[in-house]
């Protein structure tokens, strides 16, 4: 049985990876991933073979990883954040059906919700949802229904992929849905370039968030009804009974 | 300005901690935390001072950390998983209002949803919610409303604190709510003792989950309508349009 690692490298900086993830990469012959993620780890891994496929060629990237593993190489597929959160581990299992003699080993990592939450303060102390605003593979009605449900049930919410070139107004539309159930002064926050050069964070209100420009490197946090702005930090209490 | 670390140590095993977390602990004079978490890291940190308070004495534990930091010591407060997910970082900010000359540094870690997800396969590839079934600080009606909303909007769901001595039937009650919106064959999974000795995982249906005994070391995963059981692994596809 051959082993193939699927490794979540965390937000970006090498030291924000788990020890287990670093060890897996150091023990690999070949490291495969989207070029942006390869560039994040390359300098720490001299002498390794690096392979990649362009964006949107994810199935080909998975096949490449299995083919290299079948040759007898120790292979790691890298993903930013956690490999299991909007990451490659699901597709790796699906493609892996064709390679029954290769076993996957999934190594978790710090996803943007956790990495960005730590920068903002403590926004996710209580129940929360992750919602991606990308409608590339998900119907918009499904995304809107989830925004409504999460807003109405007073979850803290983290938005992944809040914007792209083709979806400039998606965050504004999402905020308009949230504003049907939440007050305009609901505490929110955004973090850009989590754990990378140029990291910035800002705590604001939902009303302000609606009119804020974000980009594909931004992660957006919407607090629940109890979330506070404590001296510029976004802090959600542990529950409702202690307020 | 004095610095006080709040460190998520991940599931338990030392190598599942981030490099940054391990470095913070190694550079600390004093490590404070609930005894169970102290015991998980103690053997890797010779020569450190370890301080603790009993369970439910969380405010006292936070005060202790700030008092030690004020003495000029380098202090780390440890939490299992991520310090910002049902963890201590929120309370640390609240208590910290009384200690304006101590600055918090939050170091994120792998929470049970990510650690357990990696054991089960890839259950959280798409939008998901975390819900704690503990009603110690949250009214039960709020928890039930969130279960309903998450079930109806087809989120993947992770249940934290699914059981305790006083709440033996809470998971069963939660499943009964989910079963109003989901089919009995909805793919689910449970993981016990994630990243620790005695780690076990099982993939099952929602109908089976309803009649399964869990304990306070179990994390429960409920897939969305697309989640599959692929040779014993719980796998959620990246979206709906590619099914």
CSV table of N, CA and C in Angstrom, one decimal, chain A residues 2-82:
chain,number,residue,atom,x,y,z
A,2,UNK,N,0.6,2.1,-1.0
A,2,UNK,CA,1.4,3.4,-1.0
A,2,UNK,C,0.6,4.5,-0.3
A,3,UNK,N,1.3,5.4,0.3
A,3,UNK,CA,0.7,6.5,1.1
A,3,UNK,C,0.9,7.8,0.3
A,4,UNK,N,-0.2,8.6,0.3
A,4,UNK,CA,-0.2,9.9,-0.4
A,4,UNK,C,-0.7,10.9,0.6
A,5,UNK,N,0.1,12.0,0.9
A,5,UNK,CA,-0.3,13.0,1.9
A,5,UNK,C,-1.1,14.1,1.2
A,6,UNK,N,-2.1,14.5,1.9
A,6,UNK,CA,-2.9,15.7,1.5
A,6,UNK,C,-2.7,16.7,2.7
A,7,UNK,N,-2.0,17.8,2.5
A,7,UNK,CA,-1.5,18.6,3.6
A,7,UNK,C,-2.0,20.0,3.6
A,8,UNK,N,-2.7,20.4,4.6
A,8,UNK,CA,-3.1,21.8,4.8
A,8,UNK,C,-2.0,22.6,5.4
A,9,UNK,N,-1.5,23.6,4.7
A,9,UNK,CA,-0.3,24.3,5.1
A,9,UNK,C,-0.6,25.5,6.0
A,10,UNK,N,-1.9,25.7,6.3
A,10,UNK,CA,-2.3,26.9,7.1
A,10,UNK,C,-2.3,28.2,6.3
A,11,UNK,N,-2.3,29.3,6.9
A,11,UNK,CA,-2.5,30.6,6.3
A,11,UNK,C,-1.4,30.9,5.3
A,12,UNK,N,-0.2,30.5,5.5
A,12,UNK,CA,0.9,30.9,4.5
A,12,UNK,C,2.3,30.8,5.1
A,13,UNK,N,2.4,31.6,6.2
A,13,UNK,CA,3.8,31.6,6.9
A,13,UNK,C,4.1,30.1,7.3
A,14,UNK,N,5.4,29.8,7.2
A,14,UNK,CA,5.8,28.4,7.5
A,14,UNK,C,5.5,28.0,8.9
A,15,UNK,N,5.7,28.9,9.9
A,15,UNK,CA,5.5,28.6,11.3
A,15,UNK,C,4.0,28.5,11.7
A,16,UNK,N,3.1,28.8,10.8
A,16,UNK,CA,1.6,28.6,11.1
A,16,UNK,C,1.1,27.2,10.6
A,17,UNK,N,2.0,26.4,10.1
A,17,UNK,CA,1.8,25.0,9.7
A,17,UNK,C,1.9,24.2,10.9
A,18,UNK,N,1.2,23.0,11.0
A,18,UNK,CA,1.5,22.1,12.1
A,18,UNK,C,2.9,21.4,12.0
A,19,UNK,N,3.4,20.9,13.1
A,19,UNK,CA,4.7,20.2,13.0
A,19,UNK,C,4.5,19.0,12.1
A,20,UNK,N,3.4,18.3,12.3
A,20,UNK,CA,3.1,17.1,11.4
A,20,UNK,C,3.1,17.5,9.9
A,21,UNK,N,2.5,18.6,9.6
A,21,UNK,CA,2.5,19.0,8.2
A,21,UNK,C,3.9,19.3,7.7
A,22,UNK,N,4.7,20.0,8.5
A,22,UNK,CA,6.1,20.3,8.1
A,22,UNK,C,6.9,19.0,7.9
A,23,UNK,N,6.7,18.1,8.8
A,23,UNK,CA,7.4,16.8,8.7
A,23,UNK,C,7.0,16.1,7.5
A,24,UNK,N,5.8,16.1,7.2
A,24,UNK,CA,5.3,15.3,6.0
A,24,UNK,C,5.9,15.9,4.7
A,25,UNK,N,6.0,17.3,4.6
A,25,UNK,CA,6.6,17.9,3.5
A,25,UNK,C,8.1,17.6,3.4
A,26,UNK,N,8.8,17.7,4.6
A,26,UNK,CA,10.2,17.4,4.6
A,26,UNK,C,10.6,16.0,4.2
A,27,UNK,N,9.7,15.1,4.5
A,27,UNK,CA,9.9,13.6,4.1
A,27,UNK,C,9.4,13.3,2.7
A,28,UNK,N,8.9,14.3,2.0
A,28,UNK,CA,8.4,14.0,0.6
A,28,UNK,C,9.4,14.1,-0.4
A,29,UNK,N,9.3,13.3,-1.5
A,29,UNK,CA,10.2,13.5,-2.7
A,29,UNK,C,9.6,14.6,-3.6
A,30,UNK,N,8.2,14.6,-3.7
A,30,UNK,CA,7.5,15.4,-4.6
A,30,UNK,C,6.4,16.2,-4.0
A,31,UNK,N,6.3,17.5,-4.2
A,31,UNK,CA,5.2,18.3,-3.7
A,31,UNK,C,4.4,18.9,-4.8
A,32,UNK,N,3.1,18.7,-4.7
A,32,UNK,CA,2.2,19.1,-5.8
A,32,UNK,C,1.2,20.1,-5.3
A,33,UNK,N,0.9,21.1,-6.0
A,33,UNK,CA,-0.1,22.0,-5.6
A,33,UNK,C,-0.3,23.2,-6.5
A,34,UNK,N,-1.2,24.0,-6.3
A,34,UNK,CA,-1.4,25.2,-7.1
A,34,UNK,C,-0.2,26.1,-6.8
A,35,UNK,N,0.3,26.8,-7.9
A,35,UNK,CA,1.6,27.5,-7.8
A,35,UNK,C,1.7,28.5,-6.7
A,36,UNK,N,0.6,29.2,-6.4
A,36,UNK,CA,0.6,30.1,-5.3
A,36,UNK,C,1.0,29.5,-4.0
A,37,UNK,N,0.5,28.2,-3.7
A,37,UNK,CA,0.8,27.5,-2.5
A,37,UNK,C,2.2,26.9,-2.5
A,38,UNK,N,2.6,26.5,-3.7
A,38,UNK,CA,4.0,25.9,-3.8
A,38,UNK,C,5.0,27.0,-3.5
A,39,UNK,N,4.7,28.3,-4.0
A,39,UNK,CA,5.6,29.4,-3.7
A,39,UNK,C,5.7,29.7,-2.3
A,40,UNK,N,4.7,29.4,-1.5
A,40,UNK,CA,4.7,29.7,-0.1
A,40,UNK,C,5.6,28.8,0.7
A,41,UNK,N,5.9,27.6,0.2
A,41,UNK,CA,6.6,26.6,1.0
A,41,UNK,C,8.0,26.3,0.4
A,42,UNK,N,8.2,26.6,-0.9
A,42,UNK,CA,9.4,26.2,-1.7
A,42,UNK,C,10.7,26.5,-1.0
A,43,UNK,N,10.8,27.7,-0.5
A,43,UNK,CA,12.2,28.1,0.0
A,43,UNK,C,12.5,27.3,1.3
A,44,UNK,N,11.6,26.7,1.9
A,44,UNK,CA,11.8,25.9,3.1
A,44,UNK,C,12.1,24.4,2.8
A,45,UNK,N,12.0,24.1,1.5
A,45,UNK,CA,12.1,22.7,1.1
A,45,UNK,C,13.1,22.5,-0.1
A,46,UNK,N,14.4,22.7,0.2
A,46,UNK,CA,15.4,22.6,-0.8
A,46,UNK,C,15.5,21.1,-1.3
A,47,UNK,N,15.8,21.0,-2.6
A,47,UNK,CA,16.0,19.6,-3.1
A,47,UNK,C,14.8,18.8,-3.4
A,48,UNK,N,13.6,19.4,-3.3
A,48,UNK,CA,12.4,18.6,-3.6
A,48,UNK,C,12.0,18.9,-5.0
A,49,UNK,N,11.2,18.0,-5.5
A,49,UNK,CA,10.6,18.2,-6.9
A,49,UNK,C,9.2,18.8,-6.7
A,50,UNK,N,9.0,19.9,-7.4
A,50,UNK,CA,7.7,20.6,-7.3
A,50,UNK,C,6.9,20.5,-8.6
A,51,UNK,N,5.6,20.1,-8.5
A,51,UNK,CA,4.8,19.9,-9.7
A,51,UNK,C,3.5,20.7,-9.5
A,52,UNK,N,3.0,21.2,-10.6
A,52,UNK,CA,1.8,22.0,-10.5
A,52,UNK,C,0.9,21.9,-11.8
A,53,UNK,N,-0.3,22.3,-11.6
A,53,UNK,CA,-1.2,22.5,-12.8
A,53,UNK,C,-1.9,23.8,-12.6
A,54,UNK,N,-2.4,24.5,-13.7
A,54,UNK,CA,-3.0,25.8,-13.5
A,54,UNK,C,-4.3,25.7,-12.7
A,55,UNK,N,-4.8,26.9,-12.3
A,55,UNK,CA,-6.0,27.0,-11.6
A,55,UNK,C,-7.1,26.4,-12.5
A,56,UNK,N,-8.1,25.8,-11.8
A,56,UNK,CA,-9.3,25.1,-12.4
A,56,UNK,C,-8.9,23.8,-13.0
A,57,UNK,N,-7.6,23.4,-13.0
A,57,UNK,CA,-7.2,22.1,-13.4
A,57,UNK,C,-7.0,21.2,-12.2
A,58,UNK,N,-8.0,21.2,-11.3
A,58,UNK,CA,-7.8,20.5,-10.1
A,58,UNK,C,-7.8,18.9,-10.2
A,59,UNK,N,-8.7,18.5,-11.1
A,59,UNK,CA,-8.8,17.0,-11.3
A,59,UNK,C,-7.4,16.5,-11.9
A,60,UNK,N,-6.9,17.2,-12.8
A,60,UNK,CA,-5.6,16.9,-13.4
A,60,UNK,C,-4.5,16.9,-12.3
A,61,UNK,N,-4.6,17.8,-11.4
A,61,UNK,CA,-3.6,17.9,-10.3
A,61,UNK,C,-3.7,16.7,-9.4
A,62,UNK,N,-4.9,16.3,-9.1
A,62,UNK,CA,-5.1,15.1,-8.3
A,62,UNK,C,-4.6,13.8,-9.0
A,63,UNK,N,-4.9,13.7,-10.3
A,63,UNK,CA,-4.4,12.5,-11.1
A,63,UNK,C,-2.9,12.5,-11.0
A,64,UNK,N,-2.3,13.7,-11.2
A,64,UNK,CA,-0.8,13.8,-11.2
A,64,UNK,C,-0.2,13.3,-9.9
A,65,UNK,N,-0.9,13.7,-8.8
A,65,UNK,CA,-0.4,13.2,-7.5
A,65,UNK,C,-0.5,11.7,-7.3
A,66,UNK,N,-1.6,11.1,-7.8
A,66,UNK,CA,-1.7,9.6,-7.7
A,66,UNK,C,-0.7,9.0,-8.6
A,67,UNK,N,-0.5,9.5,-9.8
A,67,UNK,CA,0.4,8.9,-10.7
A,67,UNK,C,1.9,8.9,-10.2
A,68,UNK,N,2.2,10.0,-9.5
A,68,UNK,CA,3.6,10.1,-8.9
A,68,UNK,C,3.7,9.1,-7.8
A,69,UNK,N,2.6,9.0,-7.0
A,69,UNK,CA,2.7,8.1,-5.8
A,69,UNK,C,2.8,6.7,-6.3
A,70,UNK,N,2.1,6.4,-7.4
A,70,UNK,CA,2.1,5.0,-8.0
A,70,UNK,C,3.6,4.6,-8.5
A,71,UNK,N,4.3,5.6,-8.8
A,71,UNK,CA,5.7,5.4,-9.3
A,71,UNK,C,6.6,5.0,-8.1
A,72,UNK,N,6.0,5.1,-6.9
A,72,UNK,CA,6.8,4.8,-5.7
A,72,UNK,C,7.4,6.0,-5.0
A,73,UNK,N,7.1,7.2,-5.4
A,73,UNK,CA,7.6,8.4,-4.8
A,73,UNK,C,6.8,8.7,-3.5
A,74,UNK,N,7.4,9.4,-2.6
A,74,UNK,CA,6.6,9.9,-1.4
A,74,UNK,C,6.1,11.3,-1.9
A,75,UNK,N,4.8,11.4,-1.9
A,75,UNK,CA,4.1,12.6,-2.5
A,75,UNK,C,3.3,13.3,-1.5
A,76,UNK,N,3.3,14.7,-1.5
A,76,UNK,CA,2.4,15.5,-0.7
A,76,UNK,C,1.7,16.5,-1.7
A,77,UNK,N,0.4,16.5,-1.6
A,77,UNK,CA,-0.5,17.5,-2.2
A,77,UNK,C,-0.7,18.6,-1.2
A,78,UNK,N,-0.3,19.8,-1.5
A,78,UNK,CA,-0.5,20.9,-0.6
A,78,UNK,C,-1.7,21.8,-0.9
A,79,UNK,N,-2.4,22.3,0.1
A,79,UNK,CA,-3.5,23.2,0.0
A,79,UNK,C,-3.3,24.3,1.0
A,80,UNK,N,-3.8,25.5,0.8
A,80,UNK,CA,-3.7,26.5,1.8
A,80,UNK,C,-4.8,26.3,2.8
A,81,UNK,N,-4.6,26.8,4.0
A,81,UNK,CA,-5.5,26.6,5.1
A,81,UNK,C,-5.6,25.1,5.5
A,82,UNK,N,-6.8,24.6,5.5
A,82,UNK,CA,-7.0,23.2,5.8
A,82,UNK,C,-7.4,22.5,4.5
